[in-house]
Coordinates of C-alpha atoms and ligand atoms in Angstrom, one line a residue:
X1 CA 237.0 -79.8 94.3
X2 CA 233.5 -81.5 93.4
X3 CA 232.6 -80.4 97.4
X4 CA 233.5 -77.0 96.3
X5 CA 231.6 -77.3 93.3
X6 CA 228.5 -78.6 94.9
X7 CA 228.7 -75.9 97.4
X8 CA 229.0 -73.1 95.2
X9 CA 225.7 -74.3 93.3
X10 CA 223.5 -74.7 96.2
X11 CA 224.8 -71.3 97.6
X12 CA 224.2 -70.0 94.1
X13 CA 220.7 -71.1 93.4
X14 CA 220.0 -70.4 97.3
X15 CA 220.4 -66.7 96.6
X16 CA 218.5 -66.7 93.7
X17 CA 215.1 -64.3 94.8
X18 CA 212.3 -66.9 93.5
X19 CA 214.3 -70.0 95.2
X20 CA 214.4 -67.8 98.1
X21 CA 210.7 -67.3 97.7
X22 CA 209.7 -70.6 97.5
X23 CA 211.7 -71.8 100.5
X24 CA 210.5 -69.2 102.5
X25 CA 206.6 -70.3 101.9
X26 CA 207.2 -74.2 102.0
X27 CA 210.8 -75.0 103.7
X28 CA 210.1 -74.4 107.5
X29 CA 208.9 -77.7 108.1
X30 CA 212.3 -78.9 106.6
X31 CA 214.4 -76.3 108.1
X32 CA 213.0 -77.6 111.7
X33 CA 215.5 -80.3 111.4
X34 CA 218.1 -78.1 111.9
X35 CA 216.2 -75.2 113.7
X36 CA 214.7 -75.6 117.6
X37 CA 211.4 -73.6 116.4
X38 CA 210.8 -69.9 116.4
X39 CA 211.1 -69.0 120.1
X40 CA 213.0 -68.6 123.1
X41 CA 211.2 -71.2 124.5
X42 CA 211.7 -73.4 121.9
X43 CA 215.5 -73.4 122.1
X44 CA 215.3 -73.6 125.6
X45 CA 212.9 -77.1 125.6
X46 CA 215.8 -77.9 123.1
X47 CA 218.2 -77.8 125.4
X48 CA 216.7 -79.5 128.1
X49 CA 216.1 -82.3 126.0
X50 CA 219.5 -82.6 125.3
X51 CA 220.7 -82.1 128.5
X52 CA 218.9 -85.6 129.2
X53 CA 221.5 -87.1 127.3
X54 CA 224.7 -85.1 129.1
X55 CA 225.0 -82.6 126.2
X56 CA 225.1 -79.0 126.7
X57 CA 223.5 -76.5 124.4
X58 CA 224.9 -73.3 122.6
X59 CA 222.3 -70.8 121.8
X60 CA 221.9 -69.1 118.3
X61 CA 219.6 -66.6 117.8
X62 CA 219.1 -66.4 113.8
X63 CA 220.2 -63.6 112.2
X64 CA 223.1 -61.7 109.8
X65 CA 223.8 -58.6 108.3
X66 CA 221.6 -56.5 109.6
X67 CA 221.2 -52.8 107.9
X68 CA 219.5 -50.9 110.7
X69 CA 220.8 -49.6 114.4
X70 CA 217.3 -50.1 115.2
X71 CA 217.2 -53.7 114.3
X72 CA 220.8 -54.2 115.3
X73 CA 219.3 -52.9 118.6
X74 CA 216.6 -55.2 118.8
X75 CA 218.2 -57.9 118.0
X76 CA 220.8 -57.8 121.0
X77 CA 217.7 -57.0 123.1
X78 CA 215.9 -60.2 122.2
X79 CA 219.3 -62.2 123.2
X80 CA 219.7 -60.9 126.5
X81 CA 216.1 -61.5 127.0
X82 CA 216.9 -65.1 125.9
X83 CA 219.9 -65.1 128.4
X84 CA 217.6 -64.1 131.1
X85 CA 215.3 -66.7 130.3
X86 CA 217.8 -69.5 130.5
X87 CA 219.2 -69.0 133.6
X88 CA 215.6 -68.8 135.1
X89 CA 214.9 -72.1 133.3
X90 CA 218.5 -72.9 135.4
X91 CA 220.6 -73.3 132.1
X92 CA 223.9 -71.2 131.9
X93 CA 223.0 -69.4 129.0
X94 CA 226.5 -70.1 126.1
X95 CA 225.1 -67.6 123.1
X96 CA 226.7 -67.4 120.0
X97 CA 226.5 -64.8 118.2
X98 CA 227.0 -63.3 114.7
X99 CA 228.6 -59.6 114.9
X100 CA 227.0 -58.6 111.8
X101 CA 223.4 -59.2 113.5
X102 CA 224.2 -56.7 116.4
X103 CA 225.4 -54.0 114.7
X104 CA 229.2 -55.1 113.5
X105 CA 230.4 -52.0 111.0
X106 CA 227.7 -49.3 111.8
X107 CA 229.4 -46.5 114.1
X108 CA 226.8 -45.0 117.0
X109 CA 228.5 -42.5 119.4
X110 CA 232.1 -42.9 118.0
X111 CA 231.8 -46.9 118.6
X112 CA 231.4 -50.0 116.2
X113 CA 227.5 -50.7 117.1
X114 CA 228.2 -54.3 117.0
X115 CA 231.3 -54.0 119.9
X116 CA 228.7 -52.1 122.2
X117 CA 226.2 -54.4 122.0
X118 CA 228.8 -57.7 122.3
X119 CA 229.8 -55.8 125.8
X120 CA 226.0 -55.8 126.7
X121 CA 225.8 -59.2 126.0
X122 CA 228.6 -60.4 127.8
X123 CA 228.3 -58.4 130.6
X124 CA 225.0 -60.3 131.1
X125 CA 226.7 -63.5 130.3
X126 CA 229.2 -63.1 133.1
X127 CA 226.7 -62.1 135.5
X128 CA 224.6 -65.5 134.8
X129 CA 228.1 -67.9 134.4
X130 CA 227.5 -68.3 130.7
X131 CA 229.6 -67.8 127.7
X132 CA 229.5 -65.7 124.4
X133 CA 231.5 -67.0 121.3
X134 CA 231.8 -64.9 118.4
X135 CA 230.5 -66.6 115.5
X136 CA 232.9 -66.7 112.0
X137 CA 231.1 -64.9 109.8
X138 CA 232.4 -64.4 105.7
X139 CA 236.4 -63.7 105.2
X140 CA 235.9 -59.9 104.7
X141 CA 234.8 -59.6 108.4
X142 CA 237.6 -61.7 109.9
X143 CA 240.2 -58.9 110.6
X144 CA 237.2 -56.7 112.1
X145 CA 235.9 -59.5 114.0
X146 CA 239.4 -60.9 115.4
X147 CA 240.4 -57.2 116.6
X148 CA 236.9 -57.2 118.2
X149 CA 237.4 -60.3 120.1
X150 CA 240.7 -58.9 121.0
X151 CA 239.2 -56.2 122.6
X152 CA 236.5 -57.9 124.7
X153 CA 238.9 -60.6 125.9
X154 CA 240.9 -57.8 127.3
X155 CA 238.1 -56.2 129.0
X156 CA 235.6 -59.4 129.8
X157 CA 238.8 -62.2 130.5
X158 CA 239.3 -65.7 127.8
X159 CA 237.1 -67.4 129.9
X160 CA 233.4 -65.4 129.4
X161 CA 234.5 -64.9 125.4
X162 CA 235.4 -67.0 122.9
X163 CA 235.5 -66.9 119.1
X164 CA 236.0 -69.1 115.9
X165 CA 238.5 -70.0 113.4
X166 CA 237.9 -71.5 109.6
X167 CA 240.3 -74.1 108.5
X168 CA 239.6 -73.2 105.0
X169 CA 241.3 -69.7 104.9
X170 CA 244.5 -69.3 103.7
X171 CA 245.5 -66.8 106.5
X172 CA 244.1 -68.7 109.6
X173 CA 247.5 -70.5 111.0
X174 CA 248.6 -67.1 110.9
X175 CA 245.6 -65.7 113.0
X176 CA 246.0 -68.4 115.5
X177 CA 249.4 -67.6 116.2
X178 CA 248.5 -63.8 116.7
X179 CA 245.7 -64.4 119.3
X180 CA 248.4 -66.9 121.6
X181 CA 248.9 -64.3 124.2
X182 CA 245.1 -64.0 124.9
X183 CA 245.1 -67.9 125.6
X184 CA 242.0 -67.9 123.9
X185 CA 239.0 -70.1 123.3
X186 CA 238.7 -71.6 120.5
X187 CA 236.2 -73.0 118.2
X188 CA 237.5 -74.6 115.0
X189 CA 235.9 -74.9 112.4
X190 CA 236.0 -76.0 108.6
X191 CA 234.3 -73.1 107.2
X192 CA 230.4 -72.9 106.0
X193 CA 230.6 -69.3 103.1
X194 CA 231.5 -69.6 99.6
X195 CA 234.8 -68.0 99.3
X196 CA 237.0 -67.4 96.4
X197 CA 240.1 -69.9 96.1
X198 CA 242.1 -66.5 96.4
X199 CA 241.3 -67.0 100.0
X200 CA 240.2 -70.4 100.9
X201 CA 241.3 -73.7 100.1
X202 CA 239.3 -75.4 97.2
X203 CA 240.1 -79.1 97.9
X204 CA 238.4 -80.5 101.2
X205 CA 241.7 -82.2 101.7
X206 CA 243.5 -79.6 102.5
X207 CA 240.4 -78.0 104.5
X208 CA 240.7 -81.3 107.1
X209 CA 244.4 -81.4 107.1
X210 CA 244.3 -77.8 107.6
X211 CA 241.7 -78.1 110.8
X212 CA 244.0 -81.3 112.2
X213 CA 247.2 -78.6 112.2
X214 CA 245.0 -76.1 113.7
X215 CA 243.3 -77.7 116.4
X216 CA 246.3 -79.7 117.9
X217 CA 248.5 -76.2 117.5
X218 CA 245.7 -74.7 120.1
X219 CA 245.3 -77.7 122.5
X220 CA 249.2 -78.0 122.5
X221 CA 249.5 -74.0 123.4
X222 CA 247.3 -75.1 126.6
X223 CA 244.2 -73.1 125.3
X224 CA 241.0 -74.2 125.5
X225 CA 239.6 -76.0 122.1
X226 CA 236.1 -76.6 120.6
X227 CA 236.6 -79.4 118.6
X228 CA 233.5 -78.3 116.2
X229 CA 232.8 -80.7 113.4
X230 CA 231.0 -83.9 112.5
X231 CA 233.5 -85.5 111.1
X232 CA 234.4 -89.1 112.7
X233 CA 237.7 -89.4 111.4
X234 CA 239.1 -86.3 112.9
X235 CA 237.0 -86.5 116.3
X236 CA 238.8 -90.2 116.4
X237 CA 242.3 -88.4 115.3
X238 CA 241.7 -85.7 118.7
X239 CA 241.0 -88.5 120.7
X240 CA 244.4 -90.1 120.2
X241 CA 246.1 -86.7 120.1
X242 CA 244.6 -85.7 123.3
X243 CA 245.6 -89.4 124.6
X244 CA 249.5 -89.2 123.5
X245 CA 249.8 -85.4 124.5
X246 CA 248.5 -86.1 127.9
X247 CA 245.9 -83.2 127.4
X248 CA 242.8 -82.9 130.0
X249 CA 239.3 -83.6 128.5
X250 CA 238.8 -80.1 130.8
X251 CA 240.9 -78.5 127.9
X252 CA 238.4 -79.4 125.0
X253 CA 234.7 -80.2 124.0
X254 CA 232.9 -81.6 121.1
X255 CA 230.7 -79.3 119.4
X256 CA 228.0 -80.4 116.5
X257 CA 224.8 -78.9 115.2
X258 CA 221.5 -79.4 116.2
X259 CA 219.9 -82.1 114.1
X260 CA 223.4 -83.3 112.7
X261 CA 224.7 -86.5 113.8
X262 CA 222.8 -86.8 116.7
X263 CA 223.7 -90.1 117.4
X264 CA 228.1 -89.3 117.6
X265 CA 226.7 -86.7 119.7
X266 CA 225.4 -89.0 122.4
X267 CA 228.0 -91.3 122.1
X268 CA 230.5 -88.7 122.7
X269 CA 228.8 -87.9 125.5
X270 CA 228.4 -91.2 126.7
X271 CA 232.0 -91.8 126.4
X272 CA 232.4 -89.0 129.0
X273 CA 233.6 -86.0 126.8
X274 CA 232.0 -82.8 126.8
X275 CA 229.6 -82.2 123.9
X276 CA 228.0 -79.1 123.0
X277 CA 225.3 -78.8 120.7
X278 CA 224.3 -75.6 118.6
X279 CA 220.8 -74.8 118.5
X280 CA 219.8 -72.3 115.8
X281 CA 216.2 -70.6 116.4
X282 CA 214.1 -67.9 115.4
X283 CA 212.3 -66.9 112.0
X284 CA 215.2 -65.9 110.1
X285 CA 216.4 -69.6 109.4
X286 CA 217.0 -69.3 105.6
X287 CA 220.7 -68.4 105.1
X288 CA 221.3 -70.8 108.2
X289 CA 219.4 -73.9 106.6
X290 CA 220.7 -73.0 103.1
X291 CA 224.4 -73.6 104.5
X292 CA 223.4 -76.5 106.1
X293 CA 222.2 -77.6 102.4
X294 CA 225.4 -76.9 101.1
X295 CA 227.2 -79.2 103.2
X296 CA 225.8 -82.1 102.1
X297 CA 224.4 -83.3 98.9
X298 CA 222.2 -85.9 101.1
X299 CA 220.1 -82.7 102.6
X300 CA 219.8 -81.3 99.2
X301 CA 217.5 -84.8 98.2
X302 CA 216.0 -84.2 101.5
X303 CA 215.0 -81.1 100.6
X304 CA 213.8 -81.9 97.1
X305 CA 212.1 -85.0 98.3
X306 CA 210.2 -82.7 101.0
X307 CA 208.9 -80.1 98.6
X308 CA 207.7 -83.2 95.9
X309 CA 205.8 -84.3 98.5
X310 CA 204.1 -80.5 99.0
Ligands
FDA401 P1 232.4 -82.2 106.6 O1 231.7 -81.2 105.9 O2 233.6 -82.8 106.0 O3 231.4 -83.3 107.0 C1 231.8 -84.5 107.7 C2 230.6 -85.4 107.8 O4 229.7 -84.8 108.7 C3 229.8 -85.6 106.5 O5 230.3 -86.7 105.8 C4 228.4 -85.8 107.0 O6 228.2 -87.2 107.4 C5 228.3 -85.0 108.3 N1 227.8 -83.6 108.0 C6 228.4 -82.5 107.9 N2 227.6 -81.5 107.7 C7 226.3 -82.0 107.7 C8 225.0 -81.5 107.5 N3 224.8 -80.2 107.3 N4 224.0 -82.3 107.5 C9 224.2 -83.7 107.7 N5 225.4 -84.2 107.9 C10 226.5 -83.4 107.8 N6 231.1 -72.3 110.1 C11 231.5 -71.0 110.0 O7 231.9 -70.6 108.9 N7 231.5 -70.1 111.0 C12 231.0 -70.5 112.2 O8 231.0 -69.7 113.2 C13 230.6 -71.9 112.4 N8 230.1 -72.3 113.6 C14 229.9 -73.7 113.8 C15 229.6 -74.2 115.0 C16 229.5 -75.5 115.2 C17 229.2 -76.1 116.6 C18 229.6 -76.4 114.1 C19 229.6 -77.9 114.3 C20 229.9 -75.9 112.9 C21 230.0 -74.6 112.7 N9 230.3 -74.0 111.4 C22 230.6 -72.7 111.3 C23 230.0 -74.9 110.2 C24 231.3 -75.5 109.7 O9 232.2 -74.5 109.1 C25 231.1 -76.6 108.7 O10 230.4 -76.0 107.6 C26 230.2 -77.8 109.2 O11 230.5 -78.1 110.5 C27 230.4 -79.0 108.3 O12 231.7 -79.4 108.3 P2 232.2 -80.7 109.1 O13 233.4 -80.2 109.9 O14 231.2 -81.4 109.9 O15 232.9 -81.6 108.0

């Protein structure tokens, strides 16, 4: 409850205009812990780097909600330049993506903009051997975005598409039993929006025992599972559930954020399991780092500590 509490605040005083404001003119060298930098490049120097270490990278251009076909547009333009970039740098470009950047809700030519352009993308993705998972965006988009990923499975195959689930919905155990005849891939997740208690759990204990249920539920159907958290205790708890199921470490991966625990992330590694790391970039980093804030009430000192010191 006091995590819920926390988050709410930060969220809160994050939307205010004048905290926005502030952020906006003073946060970016703070918000590069969590962000690669502004460009393509930078992501793709990111990944390389971690690559060094035996951990893949998961591309993010930053970006939501989007109110424009044109921007929607140019958005998806700027990824599948990005795509095309990584492969020549020889990296399989895995994008993730938020539907609500390309176009999700905004009909062009009879079509959801944001289902168009997630064919573009994927169609580039397959032709390179990457991957595109469909970020988990606020609950109102989940039945949109689910039917969505329904879709482009059937056309594109579970192995080019993927997309996530939040163990902090009420309705998600249901949602994972729906997709089980796409064998789908998976990324669970706890959940990063502030969401009434009408639809989300309020007390982080049900949240993890809720992501436990969820994530051995997919890697028992056979499907493949990103494990995606930062949490110790449950990476631990997969490890022996994986062990005493007899389930291939070619059925699962570890996935963390850039700048988050980077030190599980090379032990993992090191251990032999696949890790993935997500690397946010571009300019439009503040609801991104703003979550990231919310997480944690260590990164909210951080943050205050950062802007003291001007
Ligand atoms: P939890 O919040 O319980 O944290 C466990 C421990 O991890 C903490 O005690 C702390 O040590 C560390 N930690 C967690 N967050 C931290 C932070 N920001 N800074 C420093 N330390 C931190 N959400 C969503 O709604 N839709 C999505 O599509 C995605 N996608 C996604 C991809 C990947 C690869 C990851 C790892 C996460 C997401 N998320 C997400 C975010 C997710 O919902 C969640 O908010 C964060 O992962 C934090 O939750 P944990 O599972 O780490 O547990």
């Amino acid at each position: 409850m006091i995590d819920q509490i926390y988050r709410k605040t930060v969220l809160t005083v994050a939307g205010n205009k004048s905290v926005e404001a502030l952020m906006r003119s003073r946060g970016w060298s703070l918000a590069q812990r969590f962000v690669a930098g502004e460009q393509a490049s930078d992501v793709i120097g990111a990944v390389q780097e971690l690559q060094k270490d035996g951990i893949g990278g998961i591309l993010d251009l930053l970006g939501e909600f989007v109110d424009s076909v044109e921007t929607a547009n140019a958005f998806a333009e700027q990824i599948l330049a990005l795509m095309d970039q990584a492969a020549a740098a020889g990296i399989k470009p895995y994008v993730s993506v938020k539907l609500s950047g390309i176009g999700q809700g905004m009909t062009v030519d009879g079509q959801d903009l944001g289902l168009t352009n997630a064919r573009r993308l994927l169609t580039k993705a397959a032709q390179y051997g990457g991957f595109l998972a469909l970020d988990m965006e606020d609950h109102p988009r989940v039945d949109v975005t689910l039917a969505q990923f329904r879709t482009l499975v059937e056309e594109f195959g579970h192995a080019v598409v993927g997309t996530v689930l939040q163990s902090y919905l009420y309705r998600t155990e249901a949602d994972l039993q729906a997709l089980g005849d796409l064998r789908p891939n998976l990324r669970i997740v706890k959940g990063a929006y502030l969401e009434p208690p009408s639809v989300a759990m309020p007390d982080k204990a049900d949240v993890d025992a809720s992501y436990r249920k969820l994530v051995y539920a997919n890697l028992k159907a056979g499907h493949y599972t990103n494990v995606a958290t930062h949490d110790e205790s449950i990476i631990d708890d997969v490890k022996m559930f994986v062990l005493s199921h007899g389930i291939p470490r070619s059925q699962f991966e570890f996935q963390l954020l850039y700048g988050v625990r980077r030190d599980l992330q090379k032990k993992l590694a090191a251990e032999g399991y696949t890790v993935r790391a997500y690397i946010p970039y571009g300019r439009d980093w503040y609801a991104y780092f703003s979550r990231r804030i919310a997480e944690r009430p260590g990164n909210a000192l951080f943050v205050l500590r950062g802007l003291l010191k001007g």
